[in-house]
C-alpha positions as semicolon CSV with decimal commas, in nm:
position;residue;x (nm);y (nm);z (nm)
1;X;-4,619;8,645;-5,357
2;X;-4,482;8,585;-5,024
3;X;-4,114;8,571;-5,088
4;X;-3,869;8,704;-5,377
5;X;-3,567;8,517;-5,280
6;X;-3,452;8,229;-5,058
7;X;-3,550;8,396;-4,699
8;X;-3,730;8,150;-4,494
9;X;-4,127;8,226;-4,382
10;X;-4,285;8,053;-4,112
11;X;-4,567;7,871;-4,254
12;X;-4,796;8,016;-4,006
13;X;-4,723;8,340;-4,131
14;X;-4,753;8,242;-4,478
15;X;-5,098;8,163;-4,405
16;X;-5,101;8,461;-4,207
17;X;-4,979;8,685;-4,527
18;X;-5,204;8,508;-4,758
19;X;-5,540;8,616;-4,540
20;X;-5,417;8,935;-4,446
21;X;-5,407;9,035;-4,846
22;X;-5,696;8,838;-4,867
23;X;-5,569;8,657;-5,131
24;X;-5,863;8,456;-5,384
25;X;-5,632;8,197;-5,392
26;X;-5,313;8,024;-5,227
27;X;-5,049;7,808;-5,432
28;X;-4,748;7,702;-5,262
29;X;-4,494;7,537;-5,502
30;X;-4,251;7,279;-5,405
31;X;-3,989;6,985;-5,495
32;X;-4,047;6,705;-5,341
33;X;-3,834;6,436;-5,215
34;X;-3,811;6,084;-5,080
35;X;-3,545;5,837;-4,910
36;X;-3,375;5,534;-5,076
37;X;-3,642;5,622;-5,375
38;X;-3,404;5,691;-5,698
39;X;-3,696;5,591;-5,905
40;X;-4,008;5,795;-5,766
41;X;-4,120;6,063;-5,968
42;X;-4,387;6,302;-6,075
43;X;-4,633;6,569;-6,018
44;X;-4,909;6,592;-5,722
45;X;-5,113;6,829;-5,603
46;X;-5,189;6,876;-5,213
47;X;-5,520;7,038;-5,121
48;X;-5,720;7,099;-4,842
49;X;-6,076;6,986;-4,807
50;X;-6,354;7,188;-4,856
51;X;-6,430;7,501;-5,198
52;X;-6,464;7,187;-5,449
53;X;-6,075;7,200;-5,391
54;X;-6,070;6,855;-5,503
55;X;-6,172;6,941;-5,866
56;X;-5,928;7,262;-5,875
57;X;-5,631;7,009;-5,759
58;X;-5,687;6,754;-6,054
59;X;-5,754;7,066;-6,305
60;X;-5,408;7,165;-6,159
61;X;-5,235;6,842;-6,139
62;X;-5,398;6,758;-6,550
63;X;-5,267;7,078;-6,702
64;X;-4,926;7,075;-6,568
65;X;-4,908;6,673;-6,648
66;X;-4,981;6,831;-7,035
67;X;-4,693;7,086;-7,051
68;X;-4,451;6,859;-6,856
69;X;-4,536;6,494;-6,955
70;X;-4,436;6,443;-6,597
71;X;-4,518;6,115;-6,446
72;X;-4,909;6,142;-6,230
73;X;-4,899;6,100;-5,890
74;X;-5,221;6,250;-5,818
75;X;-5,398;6,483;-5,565
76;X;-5,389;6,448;-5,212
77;X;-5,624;6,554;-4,935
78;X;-5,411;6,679;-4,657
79;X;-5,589;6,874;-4,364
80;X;-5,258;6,859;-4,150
81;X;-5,117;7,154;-4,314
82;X;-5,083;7,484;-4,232
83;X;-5,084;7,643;-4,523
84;X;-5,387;7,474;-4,629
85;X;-5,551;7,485;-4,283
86;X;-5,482;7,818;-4,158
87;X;-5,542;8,025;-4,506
88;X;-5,894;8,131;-4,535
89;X;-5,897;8,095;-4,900
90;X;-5,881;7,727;-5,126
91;X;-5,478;7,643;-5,115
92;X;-5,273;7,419;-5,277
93;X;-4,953;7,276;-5,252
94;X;-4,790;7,171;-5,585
95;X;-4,547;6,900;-5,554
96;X;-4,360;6,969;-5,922
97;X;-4,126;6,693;-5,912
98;X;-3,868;6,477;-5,687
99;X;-3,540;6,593;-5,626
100;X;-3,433;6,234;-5,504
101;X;-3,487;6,140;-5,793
102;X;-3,164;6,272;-6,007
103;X;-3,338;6,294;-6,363
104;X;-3,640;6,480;-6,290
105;X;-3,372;6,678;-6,030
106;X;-3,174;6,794;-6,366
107;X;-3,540;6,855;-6,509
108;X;-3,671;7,093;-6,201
109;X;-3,376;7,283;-6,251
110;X;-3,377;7,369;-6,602
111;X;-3,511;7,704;-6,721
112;X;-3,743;7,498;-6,987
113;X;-3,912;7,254;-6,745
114;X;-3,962;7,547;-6,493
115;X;-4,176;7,745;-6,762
116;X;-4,372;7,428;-6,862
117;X;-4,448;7,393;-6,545
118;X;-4,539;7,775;-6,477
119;X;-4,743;7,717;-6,792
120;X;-4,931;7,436;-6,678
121;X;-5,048;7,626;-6,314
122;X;-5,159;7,940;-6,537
123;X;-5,340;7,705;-6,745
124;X;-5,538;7,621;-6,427
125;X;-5,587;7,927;-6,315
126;X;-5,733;7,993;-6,678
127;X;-5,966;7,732;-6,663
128;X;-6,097;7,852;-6,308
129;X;-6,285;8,160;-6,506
130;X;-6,417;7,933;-6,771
């Protein structure tokens, strides 16, 4: 865990946290958001290349789209990225909804929809060992 609370990290030393504890894996979780796009919404998973990370980001990106019903908007390679660049372990940034978009903005801030989505990352993580 790299933060508790709302304190800003530098993504460089995210990365930097991440290797020093030499972390198996690294999942950054974020909202999403877009300009003039009310109607964009959904679930995606970043990744960098590289560790079959392709395969881990859909296993991701499938089992939260199963607890959420969210709408698919797929995986993403992304080597621009620090935190998937600079970490020395396979990373991932889950995109878990848009907050421009108000619906799914009342959704990513209910206590329900934030466990389903929880749910759906453990589920990954489950399926890694399988």
């Amino acid at each position: 865990m790299i933060r508790k609370d709302d304190t800003y990290v530098e993504n460089i030393d995210r990365a930097q946290i991440a290797n020093d504890k030499n972390a198996s894996m690294y999942i950054s979780i974020h909202c999403n958001a877009v300009e003039n796009k009310e109607n964009v919404n959904g679930v995606q998973v970043l990744y960098y290349p590289g560790y079959n990370n392709s395969i881990v980001a859909d296993r991701f990106l499938r089992e939260i789209l199963k607890t959420t019903n969210a709408n698919d908007k797929g995986i993403i390679e992304r080597e621009d990225l620090i935190v998937l660049n600079k970490t020395k372990m396979p990373s991932f940034i889950i995109e878990t909804g848009f907050l421009s978009n108000r619906k799914e903005a009342e959704l990513l801030n209910s206590d329900d929809y934030q466990k389903k989505i929880v749910e759906g990352i453990v589920n990954g993580i489950i399926l890694l060992d399988k």
